[in-house]
PDB file of C-alpha atoms in Angstrom:
ATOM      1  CA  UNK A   1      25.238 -37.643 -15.060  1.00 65.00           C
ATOM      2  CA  UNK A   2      27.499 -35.845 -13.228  1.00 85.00           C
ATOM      3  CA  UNK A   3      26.238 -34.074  -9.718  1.00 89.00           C
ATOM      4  CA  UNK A   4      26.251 -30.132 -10.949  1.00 89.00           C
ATOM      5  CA  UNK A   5      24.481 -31.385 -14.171  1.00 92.00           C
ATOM      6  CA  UNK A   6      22.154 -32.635 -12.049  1.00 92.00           C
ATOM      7  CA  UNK A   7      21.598 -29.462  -9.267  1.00 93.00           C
ATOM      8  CA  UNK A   8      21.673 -27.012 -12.555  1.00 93.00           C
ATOM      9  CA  UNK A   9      18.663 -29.328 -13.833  1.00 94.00           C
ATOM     10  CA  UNK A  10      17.110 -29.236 -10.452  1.00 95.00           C
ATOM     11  CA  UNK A  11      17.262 -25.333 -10.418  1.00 94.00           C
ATOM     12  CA  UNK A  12      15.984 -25.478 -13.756  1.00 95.00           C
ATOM     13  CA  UNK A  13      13.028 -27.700 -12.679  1.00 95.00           C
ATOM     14  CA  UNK A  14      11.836 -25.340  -9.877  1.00 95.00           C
ATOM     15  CA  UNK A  15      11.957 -22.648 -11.965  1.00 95.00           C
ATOM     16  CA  UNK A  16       9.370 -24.226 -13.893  1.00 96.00           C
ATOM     17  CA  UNK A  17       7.539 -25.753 -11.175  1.00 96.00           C
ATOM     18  CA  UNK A  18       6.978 -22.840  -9.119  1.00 95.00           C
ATOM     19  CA  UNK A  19       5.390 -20.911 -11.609  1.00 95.00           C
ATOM     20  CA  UNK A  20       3.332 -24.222 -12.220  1.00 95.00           C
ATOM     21  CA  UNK A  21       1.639 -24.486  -9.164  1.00 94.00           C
ATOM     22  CA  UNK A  22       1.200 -20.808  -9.238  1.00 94.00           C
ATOM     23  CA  UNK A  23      -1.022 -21.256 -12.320  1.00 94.00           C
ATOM     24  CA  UNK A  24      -2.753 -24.441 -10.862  1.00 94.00           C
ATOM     25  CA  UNK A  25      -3.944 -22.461  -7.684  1.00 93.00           C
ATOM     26  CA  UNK A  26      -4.843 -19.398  -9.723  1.00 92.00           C
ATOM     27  CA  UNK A  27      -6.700 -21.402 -12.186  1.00 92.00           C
ATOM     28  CA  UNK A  28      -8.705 -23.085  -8.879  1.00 91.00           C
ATOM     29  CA  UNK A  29      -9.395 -20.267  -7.380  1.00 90.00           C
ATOM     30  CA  UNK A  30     -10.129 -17.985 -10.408  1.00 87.00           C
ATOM     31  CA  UNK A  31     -14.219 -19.066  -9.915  1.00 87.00           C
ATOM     32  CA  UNK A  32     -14.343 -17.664  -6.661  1.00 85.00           C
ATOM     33  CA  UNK A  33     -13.773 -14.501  -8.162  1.00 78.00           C
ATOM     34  CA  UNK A  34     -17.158 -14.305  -9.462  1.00 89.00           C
ATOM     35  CA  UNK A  35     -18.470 -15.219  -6.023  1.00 90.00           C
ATOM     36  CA  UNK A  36     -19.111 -11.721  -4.936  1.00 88.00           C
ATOM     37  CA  UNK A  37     -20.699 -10.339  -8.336  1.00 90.00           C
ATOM     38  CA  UNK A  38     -22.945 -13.569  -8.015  1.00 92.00           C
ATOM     39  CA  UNK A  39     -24.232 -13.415  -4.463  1.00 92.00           C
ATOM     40  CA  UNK A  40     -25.161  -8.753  -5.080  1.00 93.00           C
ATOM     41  CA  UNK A  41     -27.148 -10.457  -8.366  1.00 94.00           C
ATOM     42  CA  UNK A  42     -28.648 -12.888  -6.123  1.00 95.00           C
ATOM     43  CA  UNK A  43     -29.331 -10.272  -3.087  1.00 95.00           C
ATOM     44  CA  UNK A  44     -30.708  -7.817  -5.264  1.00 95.00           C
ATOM     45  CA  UNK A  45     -33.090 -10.425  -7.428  1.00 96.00           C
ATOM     46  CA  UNK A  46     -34.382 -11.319  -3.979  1.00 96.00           C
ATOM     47  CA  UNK A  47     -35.051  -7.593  -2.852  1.00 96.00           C
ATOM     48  CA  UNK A  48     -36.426  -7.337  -5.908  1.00 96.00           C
ATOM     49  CA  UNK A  49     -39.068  -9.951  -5.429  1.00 96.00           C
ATOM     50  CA  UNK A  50     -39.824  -9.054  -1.899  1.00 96.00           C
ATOM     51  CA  UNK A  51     -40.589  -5.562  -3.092  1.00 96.00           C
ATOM     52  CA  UNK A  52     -42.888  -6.195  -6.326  1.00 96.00           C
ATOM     53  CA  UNK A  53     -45.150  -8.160  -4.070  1.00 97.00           C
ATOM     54  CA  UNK A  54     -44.997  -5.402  -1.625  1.00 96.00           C
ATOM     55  CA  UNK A  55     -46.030  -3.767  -4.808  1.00 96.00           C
ATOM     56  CA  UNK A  56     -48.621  -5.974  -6.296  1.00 97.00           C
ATOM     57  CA  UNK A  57     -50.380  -5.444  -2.533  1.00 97.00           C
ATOM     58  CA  UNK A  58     -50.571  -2.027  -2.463  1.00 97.00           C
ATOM     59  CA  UNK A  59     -51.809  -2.114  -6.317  1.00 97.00           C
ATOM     60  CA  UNK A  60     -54.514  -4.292  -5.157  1.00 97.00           C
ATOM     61  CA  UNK A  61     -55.360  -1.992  -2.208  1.00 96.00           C
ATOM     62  CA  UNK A  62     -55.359   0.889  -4.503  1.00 97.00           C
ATOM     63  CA  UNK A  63     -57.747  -0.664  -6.634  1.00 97.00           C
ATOM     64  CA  UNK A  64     -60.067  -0.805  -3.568  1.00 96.00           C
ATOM     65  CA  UNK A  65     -60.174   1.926  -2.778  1.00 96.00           C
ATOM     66  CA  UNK A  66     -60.744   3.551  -6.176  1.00 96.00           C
ATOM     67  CA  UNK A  67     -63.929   1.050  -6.338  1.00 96.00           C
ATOM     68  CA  UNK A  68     -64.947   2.437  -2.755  1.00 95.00           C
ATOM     69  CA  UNK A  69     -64.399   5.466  -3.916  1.00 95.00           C
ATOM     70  CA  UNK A  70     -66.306   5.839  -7.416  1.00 95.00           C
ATOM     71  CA  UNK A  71     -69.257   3.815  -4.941  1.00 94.00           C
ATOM     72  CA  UNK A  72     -69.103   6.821  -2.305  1.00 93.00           C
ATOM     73  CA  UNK A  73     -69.091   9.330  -4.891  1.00 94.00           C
ATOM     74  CA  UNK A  74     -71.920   7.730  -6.896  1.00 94.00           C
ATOM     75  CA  UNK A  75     -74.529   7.446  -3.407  1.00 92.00           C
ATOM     76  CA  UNK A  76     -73.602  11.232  -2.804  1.00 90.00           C
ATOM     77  CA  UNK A  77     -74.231  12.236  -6.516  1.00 92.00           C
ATOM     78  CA  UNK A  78     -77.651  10.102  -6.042  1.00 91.00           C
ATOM     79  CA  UNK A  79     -78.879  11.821  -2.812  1.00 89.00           C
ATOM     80  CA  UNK A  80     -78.097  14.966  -3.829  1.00 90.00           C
ATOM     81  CA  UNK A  81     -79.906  14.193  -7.161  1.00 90.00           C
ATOM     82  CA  UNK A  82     -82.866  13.115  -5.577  1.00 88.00           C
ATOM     83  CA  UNK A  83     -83.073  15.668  -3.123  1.00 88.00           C
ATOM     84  CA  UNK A  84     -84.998  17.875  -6.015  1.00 84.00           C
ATOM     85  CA  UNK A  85     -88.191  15.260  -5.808  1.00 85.00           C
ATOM     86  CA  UNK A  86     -88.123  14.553  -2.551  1.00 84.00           C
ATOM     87  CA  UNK A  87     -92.156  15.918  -1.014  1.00 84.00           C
ATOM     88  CA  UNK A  88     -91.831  14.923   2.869  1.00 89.00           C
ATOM     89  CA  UNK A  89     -89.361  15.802   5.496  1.00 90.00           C
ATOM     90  CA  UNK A  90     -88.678  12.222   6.352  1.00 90.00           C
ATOM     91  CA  UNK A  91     -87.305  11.933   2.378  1.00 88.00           C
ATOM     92  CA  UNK A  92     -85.559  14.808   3.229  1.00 90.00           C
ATOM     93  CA  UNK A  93     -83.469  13.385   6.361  1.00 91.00           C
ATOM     94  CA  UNK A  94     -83.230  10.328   4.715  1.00 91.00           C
ATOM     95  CA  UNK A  95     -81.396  11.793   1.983  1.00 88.00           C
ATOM     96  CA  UNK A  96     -79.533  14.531   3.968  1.00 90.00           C
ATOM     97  CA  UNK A  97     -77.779  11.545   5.733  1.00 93.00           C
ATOM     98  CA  UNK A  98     -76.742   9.601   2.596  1.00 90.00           C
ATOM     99  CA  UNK A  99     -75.174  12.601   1.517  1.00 91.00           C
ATOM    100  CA  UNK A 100     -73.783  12.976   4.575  1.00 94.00           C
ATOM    101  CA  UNK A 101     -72.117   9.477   4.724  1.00 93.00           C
ATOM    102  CA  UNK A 102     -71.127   9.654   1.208  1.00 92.00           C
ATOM    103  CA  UNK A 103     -69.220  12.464   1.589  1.00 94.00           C
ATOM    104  CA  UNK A 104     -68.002  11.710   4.856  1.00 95.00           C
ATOM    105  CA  UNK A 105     -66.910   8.481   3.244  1.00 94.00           C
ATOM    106  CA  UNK A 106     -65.416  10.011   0.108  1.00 94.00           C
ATOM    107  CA  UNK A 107     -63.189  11.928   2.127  1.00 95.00           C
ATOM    108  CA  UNK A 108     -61.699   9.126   4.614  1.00 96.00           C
ATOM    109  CA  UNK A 109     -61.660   7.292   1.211  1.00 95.00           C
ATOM    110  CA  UNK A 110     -59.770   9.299  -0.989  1.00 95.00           C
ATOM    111  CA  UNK A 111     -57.056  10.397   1.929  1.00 96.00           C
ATOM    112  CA  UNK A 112     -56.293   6.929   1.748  1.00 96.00           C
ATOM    113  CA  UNK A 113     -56.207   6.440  -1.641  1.00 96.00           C
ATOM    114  CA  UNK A 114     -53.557   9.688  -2.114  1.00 96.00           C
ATOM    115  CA  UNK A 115     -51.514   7.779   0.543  1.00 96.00           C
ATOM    116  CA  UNK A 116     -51.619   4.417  -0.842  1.00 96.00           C
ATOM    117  CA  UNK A 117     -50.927   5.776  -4.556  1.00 96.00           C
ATOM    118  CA  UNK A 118     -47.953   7.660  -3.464  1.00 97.00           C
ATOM    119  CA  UNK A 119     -46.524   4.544  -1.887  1.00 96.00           C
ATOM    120  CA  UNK A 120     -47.336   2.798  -4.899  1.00 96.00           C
ATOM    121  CA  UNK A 121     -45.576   5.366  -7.296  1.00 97.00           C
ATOM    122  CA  UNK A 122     -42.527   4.958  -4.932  1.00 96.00           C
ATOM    123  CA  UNK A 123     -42.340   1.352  -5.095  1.00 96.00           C
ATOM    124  CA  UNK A 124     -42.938   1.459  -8.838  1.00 96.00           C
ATOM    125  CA  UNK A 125     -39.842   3.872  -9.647  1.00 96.00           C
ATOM    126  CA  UNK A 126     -37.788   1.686  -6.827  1.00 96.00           C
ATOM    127  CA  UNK A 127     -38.404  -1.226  -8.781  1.00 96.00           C
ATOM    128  CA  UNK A 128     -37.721   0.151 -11.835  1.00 96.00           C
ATOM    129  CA  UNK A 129     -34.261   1.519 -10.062  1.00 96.00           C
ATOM    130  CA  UNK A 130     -33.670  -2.525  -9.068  1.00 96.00           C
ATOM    131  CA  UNK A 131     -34.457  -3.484 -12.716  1.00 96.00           C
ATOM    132  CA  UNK A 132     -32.115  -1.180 -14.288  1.00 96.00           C
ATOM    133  CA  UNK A 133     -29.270  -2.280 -11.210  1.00 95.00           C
ATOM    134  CA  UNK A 134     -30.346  -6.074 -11.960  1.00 96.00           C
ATOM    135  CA  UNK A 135     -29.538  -5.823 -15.887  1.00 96.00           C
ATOM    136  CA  UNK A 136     -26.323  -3.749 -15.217  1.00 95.00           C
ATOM    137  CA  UNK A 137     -25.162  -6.639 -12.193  1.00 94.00           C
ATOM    138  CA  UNK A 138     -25.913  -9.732 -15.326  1.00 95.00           C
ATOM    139  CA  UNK A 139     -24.443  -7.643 -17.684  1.00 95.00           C
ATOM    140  CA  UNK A 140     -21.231  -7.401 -15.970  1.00 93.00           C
ATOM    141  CA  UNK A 141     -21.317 -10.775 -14.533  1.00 93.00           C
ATOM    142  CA  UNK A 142     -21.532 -12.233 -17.811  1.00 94.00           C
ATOM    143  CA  UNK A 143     -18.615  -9.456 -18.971  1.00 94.00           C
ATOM    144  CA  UNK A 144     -16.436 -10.882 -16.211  1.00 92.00           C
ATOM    145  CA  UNK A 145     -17.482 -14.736 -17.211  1.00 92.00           C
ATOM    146  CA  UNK A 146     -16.529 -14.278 -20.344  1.00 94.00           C
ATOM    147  CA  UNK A 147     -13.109 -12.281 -18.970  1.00 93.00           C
ATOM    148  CA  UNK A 148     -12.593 -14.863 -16.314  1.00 92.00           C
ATOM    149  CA  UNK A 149     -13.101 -17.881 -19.262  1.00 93.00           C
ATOM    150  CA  UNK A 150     -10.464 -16.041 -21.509  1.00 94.00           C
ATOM    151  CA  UNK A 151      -7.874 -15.820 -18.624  1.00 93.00           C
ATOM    152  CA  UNK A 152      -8.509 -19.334 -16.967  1.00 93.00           C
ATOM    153  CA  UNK A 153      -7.614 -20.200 -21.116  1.00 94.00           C
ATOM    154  CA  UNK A 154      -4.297 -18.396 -21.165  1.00 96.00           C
ATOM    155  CA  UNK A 155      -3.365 -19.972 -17.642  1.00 94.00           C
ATOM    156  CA  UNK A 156      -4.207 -23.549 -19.102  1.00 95.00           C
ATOM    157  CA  UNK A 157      -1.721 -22.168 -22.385  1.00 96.00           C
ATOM    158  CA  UNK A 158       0.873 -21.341 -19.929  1.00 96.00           C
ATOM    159  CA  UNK A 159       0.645 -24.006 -18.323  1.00 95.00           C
ATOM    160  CA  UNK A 160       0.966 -26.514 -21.096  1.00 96.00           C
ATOM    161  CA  UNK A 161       4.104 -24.928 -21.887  1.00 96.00           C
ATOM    162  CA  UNK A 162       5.339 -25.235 -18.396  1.00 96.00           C
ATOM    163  CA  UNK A 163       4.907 -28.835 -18.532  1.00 94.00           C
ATOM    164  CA  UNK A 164       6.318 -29.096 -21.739  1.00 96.00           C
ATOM    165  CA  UNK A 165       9.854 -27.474 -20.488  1.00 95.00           C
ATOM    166  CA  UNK A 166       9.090 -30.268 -17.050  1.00 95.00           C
ATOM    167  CA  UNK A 167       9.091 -33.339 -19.806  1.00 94.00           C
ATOM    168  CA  UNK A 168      12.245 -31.577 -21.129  1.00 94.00           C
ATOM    169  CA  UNK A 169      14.260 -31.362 -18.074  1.00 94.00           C
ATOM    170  CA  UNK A 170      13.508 -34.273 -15.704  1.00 93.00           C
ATOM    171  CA  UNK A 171      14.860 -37.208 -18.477  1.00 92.00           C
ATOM    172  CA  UNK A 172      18.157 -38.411 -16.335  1.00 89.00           C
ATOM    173  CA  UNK A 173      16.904 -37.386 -13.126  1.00 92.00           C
ATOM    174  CA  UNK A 174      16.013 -40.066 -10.581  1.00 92.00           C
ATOM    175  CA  UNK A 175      12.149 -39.982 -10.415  1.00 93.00           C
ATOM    176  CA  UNK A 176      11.631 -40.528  -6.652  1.00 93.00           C
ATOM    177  CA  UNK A 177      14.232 -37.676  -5.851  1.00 93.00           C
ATOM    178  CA  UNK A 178      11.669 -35.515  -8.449  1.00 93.00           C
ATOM    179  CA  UNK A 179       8.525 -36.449  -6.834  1.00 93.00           C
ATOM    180  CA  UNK A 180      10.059 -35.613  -3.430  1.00 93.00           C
ATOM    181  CA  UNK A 181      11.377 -32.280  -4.964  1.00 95.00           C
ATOM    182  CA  UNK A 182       8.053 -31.262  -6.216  1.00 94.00           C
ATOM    183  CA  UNK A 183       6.300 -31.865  -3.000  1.00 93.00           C
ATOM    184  CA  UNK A 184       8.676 -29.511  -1.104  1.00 92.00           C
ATOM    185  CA  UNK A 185       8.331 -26.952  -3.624  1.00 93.00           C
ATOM    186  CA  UNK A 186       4.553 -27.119  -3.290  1.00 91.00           C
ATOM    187  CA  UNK A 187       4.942 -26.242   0.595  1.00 88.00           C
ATOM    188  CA  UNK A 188       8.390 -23.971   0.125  1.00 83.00           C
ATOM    189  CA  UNK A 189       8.508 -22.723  -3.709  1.00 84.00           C
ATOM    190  CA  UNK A 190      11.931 -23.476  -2.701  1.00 91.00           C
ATOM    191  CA  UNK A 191      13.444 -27.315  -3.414  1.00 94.00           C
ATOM    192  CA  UNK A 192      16.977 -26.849  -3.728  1.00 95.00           C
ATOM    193  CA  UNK A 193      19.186 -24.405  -1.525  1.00 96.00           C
ATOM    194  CA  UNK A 194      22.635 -23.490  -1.423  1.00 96.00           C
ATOM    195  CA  UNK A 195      24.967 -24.422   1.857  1.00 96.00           C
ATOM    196  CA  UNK A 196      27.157 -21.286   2.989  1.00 94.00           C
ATOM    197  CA  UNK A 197      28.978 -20.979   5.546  1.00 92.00           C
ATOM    198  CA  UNK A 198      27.871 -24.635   6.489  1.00 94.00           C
ATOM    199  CA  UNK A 199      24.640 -22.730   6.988  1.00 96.00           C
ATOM    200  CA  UNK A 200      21.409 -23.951   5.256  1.00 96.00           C
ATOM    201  CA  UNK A 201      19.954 -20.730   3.195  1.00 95.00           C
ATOM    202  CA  UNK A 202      16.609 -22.247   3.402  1.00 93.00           C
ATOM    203  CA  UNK A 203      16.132 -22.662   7.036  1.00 93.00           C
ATOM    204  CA  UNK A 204      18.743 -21.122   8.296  1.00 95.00           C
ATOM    205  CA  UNK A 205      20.357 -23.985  10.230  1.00 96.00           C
ATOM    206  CA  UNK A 206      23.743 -24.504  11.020  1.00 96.00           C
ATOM    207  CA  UNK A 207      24.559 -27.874   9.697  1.00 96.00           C
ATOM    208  CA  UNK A 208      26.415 -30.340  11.502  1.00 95.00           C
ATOM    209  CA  UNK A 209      30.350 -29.893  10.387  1.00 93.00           C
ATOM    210  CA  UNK A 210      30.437 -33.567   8.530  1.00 95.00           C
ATOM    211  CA  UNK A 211      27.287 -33.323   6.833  1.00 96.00           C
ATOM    212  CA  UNK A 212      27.897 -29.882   5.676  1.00 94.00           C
ATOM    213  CA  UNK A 213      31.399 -30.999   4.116  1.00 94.00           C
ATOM    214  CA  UNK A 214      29.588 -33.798   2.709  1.00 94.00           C
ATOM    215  CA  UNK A 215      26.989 -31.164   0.554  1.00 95.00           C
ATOM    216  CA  UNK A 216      30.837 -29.397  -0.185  1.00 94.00           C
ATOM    217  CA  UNK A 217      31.595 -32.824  -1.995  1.00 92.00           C
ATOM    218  CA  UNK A 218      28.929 -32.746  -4.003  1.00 90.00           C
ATOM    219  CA  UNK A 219      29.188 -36.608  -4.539  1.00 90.00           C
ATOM    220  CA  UNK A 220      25.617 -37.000  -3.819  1.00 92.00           C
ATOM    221  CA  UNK A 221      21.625 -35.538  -3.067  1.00 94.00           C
ATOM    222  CA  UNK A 222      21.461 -34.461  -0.069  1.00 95.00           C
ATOM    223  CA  UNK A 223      18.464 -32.990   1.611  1.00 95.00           C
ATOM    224  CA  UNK A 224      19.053 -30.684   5.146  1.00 95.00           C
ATOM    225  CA  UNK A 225      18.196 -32.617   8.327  1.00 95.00           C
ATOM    226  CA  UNK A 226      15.878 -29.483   8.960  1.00 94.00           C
ATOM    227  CA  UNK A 227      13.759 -28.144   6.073  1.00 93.00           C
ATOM    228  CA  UNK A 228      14.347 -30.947   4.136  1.00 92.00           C
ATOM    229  CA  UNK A 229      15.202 -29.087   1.184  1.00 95.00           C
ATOM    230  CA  UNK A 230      18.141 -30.420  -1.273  1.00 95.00           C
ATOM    231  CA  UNK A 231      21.323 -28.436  -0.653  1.00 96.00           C
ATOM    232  CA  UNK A 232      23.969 -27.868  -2.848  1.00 95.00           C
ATOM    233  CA  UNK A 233      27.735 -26.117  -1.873  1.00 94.00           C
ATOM    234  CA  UNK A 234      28.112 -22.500  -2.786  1.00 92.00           C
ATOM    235  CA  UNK A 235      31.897 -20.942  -2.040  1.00 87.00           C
ATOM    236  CA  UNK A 236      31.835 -17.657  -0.145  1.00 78.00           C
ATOM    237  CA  UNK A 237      34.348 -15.248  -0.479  1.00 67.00           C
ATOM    238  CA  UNK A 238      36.751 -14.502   2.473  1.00 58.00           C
ATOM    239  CA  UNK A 239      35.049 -11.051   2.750  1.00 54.00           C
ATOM    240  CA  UNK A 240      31.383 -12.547   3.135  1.00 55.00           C
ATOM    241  CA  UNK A 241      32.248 -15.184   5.481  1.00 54.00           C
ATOM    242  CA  UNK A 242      31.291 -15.128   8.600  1.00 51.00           C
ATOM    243  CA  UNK A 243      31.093 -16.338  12.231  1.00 47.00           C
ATOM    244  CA  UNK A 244      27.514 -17.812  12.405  1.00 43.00           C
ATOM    245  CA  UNK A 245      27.577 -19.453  15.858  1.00 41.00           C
ATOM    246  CA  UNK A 246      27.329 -15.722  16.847  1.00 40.00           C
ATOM    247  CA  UNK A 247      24.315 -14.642  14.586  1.00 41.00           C
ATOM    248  CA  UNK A 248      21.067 -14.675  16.064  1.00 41.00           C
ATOM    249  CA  UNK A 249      18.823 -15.498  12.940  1.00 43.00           C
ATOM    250  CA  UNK A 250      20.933 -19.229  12.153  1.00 43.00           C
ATOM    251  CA  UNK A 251      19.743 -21.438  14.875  1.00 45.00           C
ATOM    252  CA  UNK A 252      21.371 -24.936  15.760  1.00 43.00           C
ATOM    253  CA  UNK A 253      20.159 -28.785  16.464  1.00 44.00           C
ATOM    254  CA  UNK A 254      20.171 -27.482  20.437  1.00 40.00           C
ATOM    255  CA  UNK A 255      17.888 -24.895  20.102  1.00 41.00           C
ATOM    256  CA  UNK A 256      15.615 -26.466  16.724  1.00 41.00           C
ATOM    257  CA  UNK A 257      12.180 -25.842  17.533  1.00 43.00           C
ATOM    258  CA  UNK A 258      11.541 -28.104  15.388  1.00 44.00           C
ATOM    259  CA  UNK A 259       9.169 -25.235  12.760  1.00 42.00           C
ATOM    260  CA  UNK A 260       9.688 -26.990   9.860  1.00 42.00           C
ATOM    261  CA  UNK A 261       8.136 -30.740  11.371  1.00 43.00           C
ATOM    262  CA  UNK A 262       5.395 -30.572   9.063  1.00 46.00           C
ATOM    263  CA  UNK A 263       7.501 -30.696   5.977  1.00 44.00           C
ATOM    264  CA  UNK A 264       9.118 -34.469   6.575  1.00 43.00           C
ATOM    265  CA  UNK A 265       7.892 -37.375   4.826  1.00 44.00           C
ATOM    266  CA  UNK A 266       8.428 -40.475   6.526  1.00 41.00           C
ATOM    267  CA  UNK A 267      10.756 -41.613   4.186  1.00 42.00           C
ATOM    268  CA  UNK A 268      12.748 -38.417   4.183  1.00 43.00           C
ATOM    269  CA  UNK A 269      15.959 -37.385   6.175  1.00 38.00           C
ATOM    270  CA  UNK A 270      15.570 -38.062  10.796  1.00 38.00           C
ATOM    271  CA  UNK A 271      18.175 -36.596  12.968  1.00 42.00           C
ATOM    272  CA  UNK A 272      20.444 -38.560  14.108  1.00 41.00           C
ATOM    273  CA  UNK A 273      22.159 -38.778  17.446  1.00 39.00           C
ATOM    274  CA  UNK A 274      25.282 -37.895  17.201  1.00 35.00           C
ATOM    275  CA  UNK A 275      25.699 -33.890  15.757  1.00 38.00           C
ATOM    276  CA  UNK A 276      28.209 -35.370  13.686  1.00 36.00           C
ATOM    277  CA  UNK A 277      27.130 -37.904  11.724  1.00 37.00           C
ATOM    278  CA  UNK A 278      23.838 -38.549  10.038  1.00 36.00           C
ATOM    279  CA  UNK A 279      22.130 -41.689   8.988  1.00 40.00           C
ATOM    280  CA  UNK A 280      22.309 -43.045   5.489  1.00 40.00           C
ATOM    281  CA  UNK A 281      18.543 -42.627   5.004  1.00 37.00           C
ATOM    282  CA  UNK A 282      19.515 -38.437   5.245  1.00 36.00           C
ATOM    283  CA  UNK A 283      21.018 -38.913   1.285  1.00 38.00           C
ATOM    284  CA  UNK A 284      19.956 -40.125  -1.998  1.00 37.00           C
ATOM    285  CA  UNK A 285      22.587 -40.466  -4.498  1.00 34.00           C
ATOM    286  CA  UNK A 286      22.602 -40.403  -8.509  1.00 36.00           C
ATOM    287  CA  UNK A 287      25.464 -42.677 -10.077  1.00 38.00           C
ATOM    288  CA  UNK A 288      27.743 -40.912 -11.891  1.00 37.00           C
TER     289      UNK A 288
END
């Protein structure tokens, strides 16, 4: 296969790989979309509880008191009912003071009933507020289950296709130089890179001056000592060109700060030595 079959499959490839991981982390984190929907359900069911035993305690208490009550009202009703056949003045005090207490009572009594059946009235339209919010938050949780289930679907479509058009392109291609590709698209959406300038376009490294006419020769894979990305030569036009040992955004082996560390397998591309020559393990070739 000859080499600019091979870098127009690779470009091909990451194409389709890019938006394949795309669709594997949205279809991962799509669930945690329903996170926030599920813990307001879960907040409010709580309040919810919390409050109808507040309410269940002041319905009790109101009960009470209404017993209290009806009890205070019926010794007052009986004194004064007896007070029409009472025939001594020691009946007379007696019953004076039941009536007197009674009423007395039926006073503190029903105060505290008015208070505690307000509160209870309050309590009973909040909860009916929380009912009507709880069946409106399960009513669009399920709504956005059923959306989220219908979209996770289409991703899992997509992405059947995507690994359809993957099987298509990587026949002919060496499979350890693919499995290497797809792991530096998975950190860089970017595998494959074009040299300019003998300037890596990933990274933005100047290369060393036989390496980078090496990538011009296309005769072989070659991945930048740098980013580790697979570079391929792309001619600039005398207008475009540039010095770029005078630009401040290309850097150099010198002054490497070494950012892109984390993206180097063992088995991938080490610096070598001498600036102008790089060790064999740096390339992978196809045969043509």
């Amino acid at each position: 296969m000859e080499m600019t079959e091979v870098f127009d499959k690779l470009k091909s490839l990451q194409d389709v790989l890019v938006k394949k991981y795309e669709l594997e982390k949205a279809i991962e984190s799509s669930p945690k979309q329903l996170d926030s929907q599920g813990e307001l359900l879960a907040r409010l069911k709580k309040e919810y509880i919390e409050k109808n035993k507040s309410y269940e305690e002041v319905k009790a208490e109101v009960d009470r008191l209404r017993a209290e009550l009806s009890e205070a009202e019926a010794s007052r009703e009986s004194g004064e009912k007896n007070m029409d056949s009472i025939t001594s003045h020691r009946e007379y005090e007696a019953l004076d003071k039941q009536i007197s207490e009674a009423t007395e009572k039926e006073a503190a009594v029903r105060k505290s009933l008015q208070r505690e059946e307000k509160k209870l009235a309050e309590l009973d339209e909040s909860l009916k507020a929380d009912e009507a919010m709880i069946s409106s938050q399960e009513s669009d949780l399920n709504s956005s289950k059923d959306k989220l289930s219908q979209q996770i679907q289409d991703y899992k479509d997509q992405l059947d296709a995507l690994q359809k058009k993957e099987q298509d392109i990587t026949p002919g291609l060496d499979q350890e130089i693919v499995y290497k590709f797809q792991r530096i698209i998975q950190r860089n959406s970017q595998g494959i890179v074009a040299v300019r300038n003998g300037v890596c376009t990933g990274c933005q490294m100047i290369l060393p001056g036989q390496f980078a006419n090496e990538v011009r020769n296309g005769e072989k894979i070659l991945f930048c000592p740098y980013c580790s990305r697979i570079l391929f030569y792309q001619e600039v036009e005398a207008s475009e060109a540039e010095d770029y040992s005078t630009l401040e955004e290309t850097g150099s082996l010198a002054d490497f700060d070494d950012e892109f560390a984390d993206e180097r397998d063992d088995d991938e591309i080490e610096d070598g030595d001498n600036e102008n020559s790089l060790d064999d393990e740096k390339s992978m070739a196809f045969d043509d």
